[in-house]
mmCIF file of C-alpha atoms in Angstrom:
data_model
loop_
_atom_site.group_PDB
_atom_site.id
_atom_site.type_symbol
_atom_site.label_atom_id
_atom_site.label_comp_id
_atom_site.label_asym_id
_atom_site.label_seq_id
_atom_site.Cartn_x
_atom_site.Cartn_y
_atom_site.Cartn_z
ATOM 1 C CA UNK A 146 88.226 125.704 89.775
ATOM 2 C CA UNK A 147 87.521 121.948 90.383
ATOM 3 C CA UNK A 148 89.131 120.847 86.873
ATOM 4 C CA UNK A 149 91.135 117.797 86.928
ATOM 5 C CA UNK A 150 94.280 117.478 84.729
ATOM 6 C CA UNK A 151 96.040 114.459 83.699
ATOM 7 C CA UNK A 152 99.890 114.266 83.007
ATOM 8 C CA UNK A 153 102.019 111.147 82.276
ATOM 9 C CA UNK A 154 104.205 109.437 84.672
ATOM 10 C CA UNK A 155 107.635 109.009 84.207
ATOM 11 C CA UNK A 156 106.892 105.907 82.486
ATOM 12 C CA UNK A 157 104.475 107.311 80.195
ATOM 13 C CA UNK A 158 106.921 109.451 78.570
ATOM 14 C CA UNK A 159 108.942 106.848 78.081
ATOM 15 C CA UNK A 160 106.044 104.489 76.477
ATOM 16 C CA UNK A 161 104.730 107.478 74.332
ATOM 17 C CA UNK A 162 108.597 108.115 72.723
ATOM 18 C CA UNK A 163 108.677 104.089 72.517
ATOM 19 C CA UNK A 164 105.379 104.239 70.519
ATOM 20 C CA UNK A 165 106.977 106.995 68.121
ATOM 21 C CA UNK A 166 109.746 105.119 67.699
ATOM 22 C CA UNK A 167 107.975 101.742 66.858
ATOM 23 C CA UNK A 168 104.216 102.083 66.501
ATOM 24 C CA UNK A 169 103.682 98.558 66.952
ATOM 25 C CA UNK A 170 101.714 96.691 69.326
ATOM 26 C CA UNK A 171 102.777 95.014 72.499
ATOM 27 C CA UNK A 172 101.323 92.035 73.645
ATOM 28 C CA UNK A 173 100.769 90.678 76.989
ATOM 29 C CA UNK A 174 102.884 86.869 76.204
ATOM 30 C CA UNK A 175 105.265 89.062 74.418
ATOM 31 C CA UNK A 176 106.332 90.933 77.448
ATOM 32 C CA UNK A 177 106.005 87.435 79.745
ATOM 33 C CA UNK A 178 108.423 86.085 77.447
ATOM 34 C CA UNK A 179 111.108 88.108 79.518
ATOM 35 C CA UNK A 180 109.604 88.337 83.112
ATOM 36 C CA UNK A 181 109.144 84.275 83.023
ATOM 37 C CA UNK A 182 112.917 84.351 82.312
ATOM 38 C CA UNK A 183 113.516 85.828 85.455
ATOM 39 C CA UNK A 184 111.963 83.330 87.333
ATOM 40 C CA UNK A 185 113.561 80.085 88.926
ATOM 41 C CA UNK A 186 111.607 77.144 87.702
ATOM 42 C CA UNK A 187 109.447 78.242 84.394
ATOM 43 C CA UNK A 188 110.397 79.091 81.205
ATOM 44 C CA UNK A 189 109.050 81.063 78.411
ATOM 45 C CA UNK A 190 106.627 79.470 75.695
ATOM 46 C CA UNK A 191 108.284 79.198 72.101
ATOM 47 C CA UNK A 192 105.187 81.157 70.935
ATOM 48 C CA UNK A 193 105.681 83.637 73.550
ATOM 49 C CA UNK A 194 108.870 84.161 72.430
ATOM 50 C CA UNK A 195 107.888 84.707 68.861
ATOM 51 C CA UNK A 196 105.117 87.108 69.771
ATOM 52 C CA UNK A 197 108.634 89.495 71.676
ATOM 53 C CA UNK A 198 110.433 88.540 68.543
ATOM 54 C CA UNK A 199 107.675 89.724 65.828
ATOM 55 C CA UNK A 200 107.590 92.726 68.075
ATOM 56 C CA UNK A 201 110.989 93.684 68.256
ATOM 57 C CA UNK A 202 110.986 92.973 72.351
ATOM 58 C CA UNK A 203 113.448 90.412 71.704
ATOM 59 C CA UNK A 204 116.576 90.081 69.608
ATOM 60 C CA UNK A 205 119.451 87.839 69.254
ATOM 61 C CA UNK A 206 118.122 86.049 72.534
ATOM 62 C CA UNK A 207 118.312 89.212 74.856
ATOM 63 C CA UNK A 208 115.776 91.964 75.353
ATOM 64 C CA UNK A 209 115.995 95.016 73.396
ATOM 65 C CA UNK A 210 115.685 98.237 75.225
ATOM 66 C CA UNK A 211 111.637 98.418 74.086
ATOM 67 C CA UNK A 212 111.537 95.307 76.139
ATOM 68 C CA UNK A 213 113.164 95.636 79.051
ATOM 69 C CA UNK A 214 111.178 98.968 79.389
ATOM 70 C CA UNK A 215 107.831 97.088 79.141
ATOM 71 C CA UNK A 216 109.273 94.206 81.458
ATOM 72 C CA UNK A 217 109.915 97.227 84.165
ATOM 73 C CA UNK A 218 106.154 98.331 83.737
ATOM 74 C CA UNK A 219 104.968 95.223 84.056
ATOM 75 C CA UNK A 220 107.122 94.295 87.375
ATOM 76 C CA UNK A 221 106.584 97.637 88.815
ATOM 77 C CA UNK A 222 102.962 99.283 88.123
ATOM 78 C CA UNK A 223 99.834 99.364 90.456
ATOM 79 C CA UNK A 224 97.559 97.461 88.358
ATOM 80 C CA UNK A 225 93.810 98.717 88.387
ATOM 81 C CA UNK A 226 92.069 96.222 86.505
ATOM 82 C CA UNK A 227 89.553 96.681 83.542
ATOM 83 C CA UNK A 228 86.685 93.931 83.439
ATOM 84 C CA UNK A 229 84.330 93.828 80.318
ATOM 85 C CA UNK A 230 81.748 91.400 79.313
ATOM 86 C CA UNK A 231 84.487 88.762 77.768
ATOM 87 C CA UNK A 232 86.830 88.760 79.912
ATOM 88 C CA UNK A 233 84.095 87.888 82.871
ATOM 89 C CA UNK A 234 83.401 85.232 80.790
ATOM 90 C CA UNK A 235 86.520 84.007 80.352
ATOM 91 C CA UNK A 236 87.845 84.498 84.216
ATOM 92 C CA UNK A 237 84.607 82.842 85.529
ATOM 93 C CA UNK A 238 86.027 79.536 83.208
ATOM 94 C CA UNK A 239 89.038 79.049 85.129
ATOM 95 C CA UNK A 240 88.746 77.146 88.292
ATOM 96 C CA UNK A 241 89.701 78.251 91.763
ATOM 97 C CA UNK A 242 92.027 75.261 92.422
ATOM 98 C CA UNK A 243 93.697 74.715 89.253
ATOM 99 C CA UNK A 244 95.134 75.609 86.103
ATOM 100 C CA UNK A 245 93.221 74.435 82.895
ATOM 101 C CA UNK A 246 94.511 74.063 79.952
ATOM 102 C CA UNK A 247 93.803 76.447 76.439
ATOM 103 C CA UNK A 248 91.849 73.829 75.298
ATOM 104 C CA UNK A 249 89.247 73.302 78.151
ATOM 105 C CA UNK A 250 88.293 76.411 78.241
ATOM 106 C CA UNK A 251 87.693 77.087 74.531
ATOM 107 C CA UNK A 252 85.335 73.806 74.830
ATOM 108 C CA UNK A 253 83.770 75.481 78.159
ATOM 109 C CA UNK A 254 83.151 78.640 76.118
ATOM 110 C CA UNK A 255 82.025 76.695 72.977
ATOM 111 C CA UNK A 256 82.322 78.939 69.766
ATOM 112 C CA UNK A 257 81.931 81.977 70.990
ATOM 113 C CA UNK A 258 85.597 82.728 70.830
ATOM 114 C CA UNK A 259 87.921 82.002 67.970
ATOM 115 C CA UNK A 260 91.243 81.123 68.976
ATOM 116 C CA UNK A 261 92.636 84.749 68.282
ATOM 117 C CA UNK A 262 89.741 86.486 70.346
ATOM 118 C CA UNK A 263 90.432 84.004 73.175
ATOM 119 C CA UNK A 264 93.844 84.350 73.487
ATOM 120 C CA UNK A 265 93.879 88.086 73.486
ATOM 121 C CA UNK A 266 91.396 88.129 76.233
ATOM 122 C CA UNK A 267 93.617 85.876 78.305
ATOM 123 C CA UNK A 268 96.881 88.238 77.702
ATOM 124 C CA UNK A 269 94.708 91.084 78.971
ATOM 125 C CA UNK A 270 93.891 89.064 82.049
ATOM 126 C CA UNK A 271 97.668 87.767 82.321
ATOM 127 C CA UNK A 272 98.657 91.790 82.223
ATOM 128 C CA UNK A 273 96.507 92.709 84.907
ATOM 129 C CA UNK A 274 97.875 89.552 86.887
ATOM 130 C CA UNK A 275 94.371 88.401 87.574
ATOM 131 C CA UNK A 276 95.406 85.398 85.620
ATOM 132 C CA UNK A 277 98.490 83.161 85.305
ATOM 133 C CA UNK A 278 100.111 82.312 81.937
ATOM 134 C CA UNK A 279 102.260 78.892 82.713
ATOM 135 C CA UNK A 280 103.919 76.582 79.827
ATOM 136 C CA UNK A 281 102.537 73.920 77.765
ATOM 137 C CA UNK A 282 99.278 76.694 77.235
ATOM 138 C CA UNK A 283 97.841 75.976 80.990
ATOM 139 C CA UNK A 284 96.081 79.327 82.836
ATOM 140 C CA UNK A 285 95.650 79.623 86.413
ATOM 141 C CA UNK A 286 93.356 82.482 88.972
ATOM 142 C CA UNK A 287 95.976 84.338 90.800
ATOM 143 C CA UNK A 288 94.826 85.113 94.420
ATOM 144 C CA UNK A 289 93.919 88.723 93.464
ATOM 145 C CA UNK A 290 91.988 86.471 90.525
ATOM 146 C CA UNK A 291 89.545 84.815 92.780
ATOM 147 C CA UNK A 292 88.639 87.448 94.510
ATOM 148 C CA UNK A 293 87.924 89.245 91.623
ATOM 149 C CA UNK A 294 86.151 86.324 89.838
ATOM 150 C CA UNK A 295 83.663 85.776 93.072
ATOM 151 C CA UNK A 296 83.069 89.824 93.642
ATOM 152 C CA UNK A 297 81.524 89.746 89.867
ATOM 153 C CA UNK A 298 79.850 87.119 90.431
ATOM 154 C CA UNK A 299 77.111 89.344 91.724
ATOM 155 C CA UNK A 300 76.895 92.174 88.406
ATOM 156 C CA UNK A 301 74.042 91.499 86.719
ATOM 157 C CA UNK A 302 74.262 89.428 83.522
ATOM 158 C CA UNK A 303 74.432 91.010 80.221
ATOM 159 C CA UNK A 304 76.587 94.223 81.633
ATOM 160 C CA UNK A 305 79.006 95.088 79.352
ATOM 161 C CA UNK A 306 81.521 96.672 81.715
ATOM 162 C CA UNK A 307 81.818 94.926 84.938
ATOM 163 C CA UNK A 308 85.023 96.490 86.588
ATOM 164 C CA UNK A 309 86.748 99.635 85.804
ATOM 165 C CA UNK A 310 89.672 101.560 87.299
ATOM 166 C CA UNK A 311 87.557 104.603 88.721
ATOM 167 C CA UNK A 312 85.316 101.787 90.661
ATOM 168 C CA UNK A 313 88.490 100.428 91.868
ATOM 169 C CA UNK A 314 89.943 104.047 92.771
ATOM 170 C CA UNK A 315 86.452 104.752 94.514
ATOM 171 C CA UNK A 316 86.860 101.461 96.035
ATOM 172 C CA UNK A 317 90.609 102.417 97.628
ATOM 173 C CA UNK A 318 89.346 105.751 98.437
ATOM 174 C CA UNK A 319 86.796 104.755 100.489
ATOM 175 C CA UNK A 320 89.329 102.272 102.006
ATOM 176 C CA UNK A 321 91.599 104.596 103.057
ATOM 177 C CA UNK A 322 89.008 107.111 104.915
ATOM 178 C CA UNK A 323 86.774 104.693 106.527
ATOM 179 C CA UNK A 324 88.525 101.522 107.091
ATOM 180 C CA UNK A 325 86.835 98.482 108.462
ATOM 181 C CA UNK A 326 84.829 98.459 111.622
ATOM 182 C CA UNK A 327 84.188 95.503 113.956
ATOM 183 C CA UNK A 328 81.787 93.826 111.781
ATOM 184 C CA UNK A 329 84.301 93.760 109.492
ATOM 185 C CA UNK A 330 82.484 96.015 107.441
ATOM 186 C CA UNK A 331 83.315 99.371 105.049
ATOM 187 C CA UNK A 332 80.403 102.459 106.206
ATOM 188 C CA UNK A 333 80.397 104.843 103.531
ATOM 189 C CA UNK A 334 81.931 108.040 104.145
ATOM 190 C CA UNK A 335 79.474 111.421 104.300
ATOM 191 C CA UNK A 336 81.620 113.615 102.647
ATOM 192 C CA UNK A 337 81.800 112.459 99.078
ATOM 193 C CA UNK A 338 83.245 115.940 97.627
ATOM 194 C CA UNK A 339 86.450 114.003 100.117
ATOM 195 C CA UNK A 340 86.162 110.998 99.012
ATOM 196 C CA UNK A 341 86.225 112.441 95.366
ATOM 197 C CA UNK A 342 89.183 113.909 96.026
ATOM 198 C CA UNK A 343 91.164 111.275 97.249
ATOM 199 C CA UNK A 344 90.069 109.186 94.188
ATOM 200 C CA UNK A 345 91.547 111.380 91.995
ATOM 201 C CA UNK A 346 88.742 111.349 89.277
ATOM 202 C CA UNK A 347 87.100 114.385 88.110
ATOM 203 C CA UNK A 348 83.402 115.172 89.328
ATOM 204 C CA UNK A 349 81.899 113.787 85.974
ATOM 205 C CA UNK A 350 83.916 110.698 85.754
ATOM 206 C CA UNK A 351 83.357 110.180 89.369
ATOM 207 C CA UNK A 352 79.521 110.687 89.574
ATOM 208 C CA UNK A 353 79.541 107.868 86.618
ATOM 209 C CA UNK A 354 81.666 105.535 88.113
ATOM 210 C CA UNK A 355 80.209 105.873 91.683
ATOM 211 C CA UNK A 356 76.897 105.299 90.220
ATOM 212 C CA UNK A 357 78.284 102.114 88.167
ATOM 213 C CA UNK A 358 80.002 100.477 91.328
ATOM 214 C CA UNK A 359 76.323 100.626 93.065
ATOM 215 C CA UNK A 360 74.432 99.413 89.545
ATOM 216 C CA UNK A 361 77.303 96.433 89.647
ATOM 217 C CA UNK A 362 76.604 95.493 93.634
ATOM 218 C CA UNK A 363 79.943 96.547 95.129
ATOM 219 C CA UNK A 364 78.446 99.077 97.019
ATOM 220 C CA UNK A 365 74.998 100.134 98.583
ATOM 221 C CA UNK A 366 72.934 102.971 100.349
ATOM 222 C CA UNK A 367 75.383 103.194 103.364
ATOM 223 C CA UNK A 368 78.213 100.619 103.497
ATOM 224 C CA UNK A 369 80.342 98.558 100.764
ATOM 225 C CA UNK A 370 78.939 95.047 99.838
ATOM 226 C CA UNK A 371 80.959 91.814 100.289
ATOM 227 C CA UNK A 372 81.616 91.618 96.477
ATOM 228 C CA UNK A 373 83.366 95.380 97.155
ATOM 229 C CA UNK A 374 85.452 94.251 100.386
ATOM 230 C CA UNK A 375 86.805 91.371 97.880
ATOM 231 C CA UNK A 376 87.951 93.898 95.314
ATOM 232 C CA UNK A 377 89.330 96.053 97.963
ATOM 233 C CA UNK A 378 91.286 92.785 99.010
ATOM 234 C CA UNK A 379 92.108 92.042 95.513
ATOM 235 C CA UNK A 380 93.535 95.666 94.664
ATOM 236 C CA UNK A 381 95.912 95.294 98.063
ATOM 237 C CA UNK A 382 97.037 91.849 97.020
ATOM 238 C CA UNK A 383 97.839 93.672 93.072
ATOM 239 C CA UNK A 384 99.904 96.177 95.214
ATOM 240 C CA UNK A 385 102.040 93.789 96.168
ATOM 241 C CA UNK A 386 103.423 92.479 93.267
ATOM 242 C CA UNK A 387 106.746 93.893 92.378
ATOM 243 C CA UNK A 388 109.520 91.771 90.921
ATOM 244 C CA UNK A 389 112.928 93.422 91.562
ATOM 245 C CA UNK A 390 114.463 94.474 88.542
ATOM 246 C CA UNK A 391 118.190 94.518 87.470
ATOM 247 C CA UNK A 392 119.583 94.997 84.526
ATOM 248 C CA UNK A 393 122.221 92.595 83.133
ATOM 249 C CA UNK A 394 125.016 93.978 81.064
ATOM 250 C CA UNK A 395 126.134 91.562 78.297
#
């Protein structure tokens, strides 16, 4: 019949009984509080820590089984990132060659953002891993990051959603059936009842995204634009993040 349906992954379940359990919210630093543990050099913030601890992700110095379940998402998941009007803003504050601290971008931003708003935009950023959270409140473009930040660069201004995850599965769909030809360039593919396929999206949630990827300049009449090859190269770099995940008995 042409109908899509949508069913959870294995990890879905396993949020959605979490949720039932809990019902409270998990934030971004929260969860970093345990993945930056796993790394060699960095440690967690002390407000990261109390963001896992208000939220029951961390107890007694150890994560709870809530947390370690939302450390495995966030180690393990393709990320598809989600772009509105803020968080362009925010992502197109933060140089390409450094990290900046909290404070320079709030003054960059002026007072559009109270400290709250800001911060939440930057854990959404952070969870997508467009963005790197590092101590002492300093942020960072990840190398999927720039890419992203210079493909937006050409949506028009004043578009409230810049980047969604159906633009980004249209993106890896065309990708996969066209590939890129000696002028290192992306044709689009004829058959887009294929192409929808592959993407996965339904035909009404694929006519609307298709038509917002060309109203945002990532693609055009017959090939994908530059800004669309960099998201393509962004979304590969994403799929390569996995940290490798054991759990420690104590």
């Amino acid at each position: 019949t042409g109908s899509v349906y949508y069913t959870l992954t294995s990890y879905g379940k396993r949020v959605l009984e979490e949720i039932r359990e809990r019902n409270k919210k998990v934030p971004a630093f929260g969860v970093k509080a345990i993945t930056m543990s796993r790394m060699e050099y960095f440690a967690p913030q002390p407000d990261w820590i109390q963001y896992a601890e208000e939220r029951e992700l961390l107890g007694n110095g150890f994560p709870s089984k809530a947390g370690r379940l939302y450390a495995q998402i966030a180690s393990r998941v393709m990320r598809l990132p989600f772009i509105n009007e803020e968080m362009r803003e925010v992502i197109q504050s933060i140089p390409y060659d450094r990290a900046i601290p909290f404070k320079k971008i709030k003054e960059i931003l002026g007072e559009k953002y109270n400290d709250e708003k800001l911060k939440d935009t930057l854990m959404k950023l952070d969870a997508q891993a467009l963005i790197d959270a590092l101590p002492e409140d300093m942020y960072v473009l990840t190398e999927a990051g720039k890419k992203i930040k210079r493909a937006i660069q050409v949506v028009p201004l004043g578009t409230k959603i810049v980047l969604t995850p159906g633009i980004c599965r249209i993106l890896l769909a065309i990708n996969e059936m066209m590939g890129v030809d000696e002028r290192r360039r992306i044709k689009l593919p004829q058959n887009l009842k294929e192409l929808k396929n592959i993407s996965g999206l339904s035909d009404s949630t694929f006519e609307e995204e298709f038509l917002r990827a060309k109203r945002n300049r990532f693609i055009g009449t017959n090939s994908i634009f530059e800004s669309g090859m960099l998201i393509i190269e962004a979304l590969l770099e994403l799929s390569k993040i996995r940290v490798i995940w054991e759990e420690i008995t104590v």
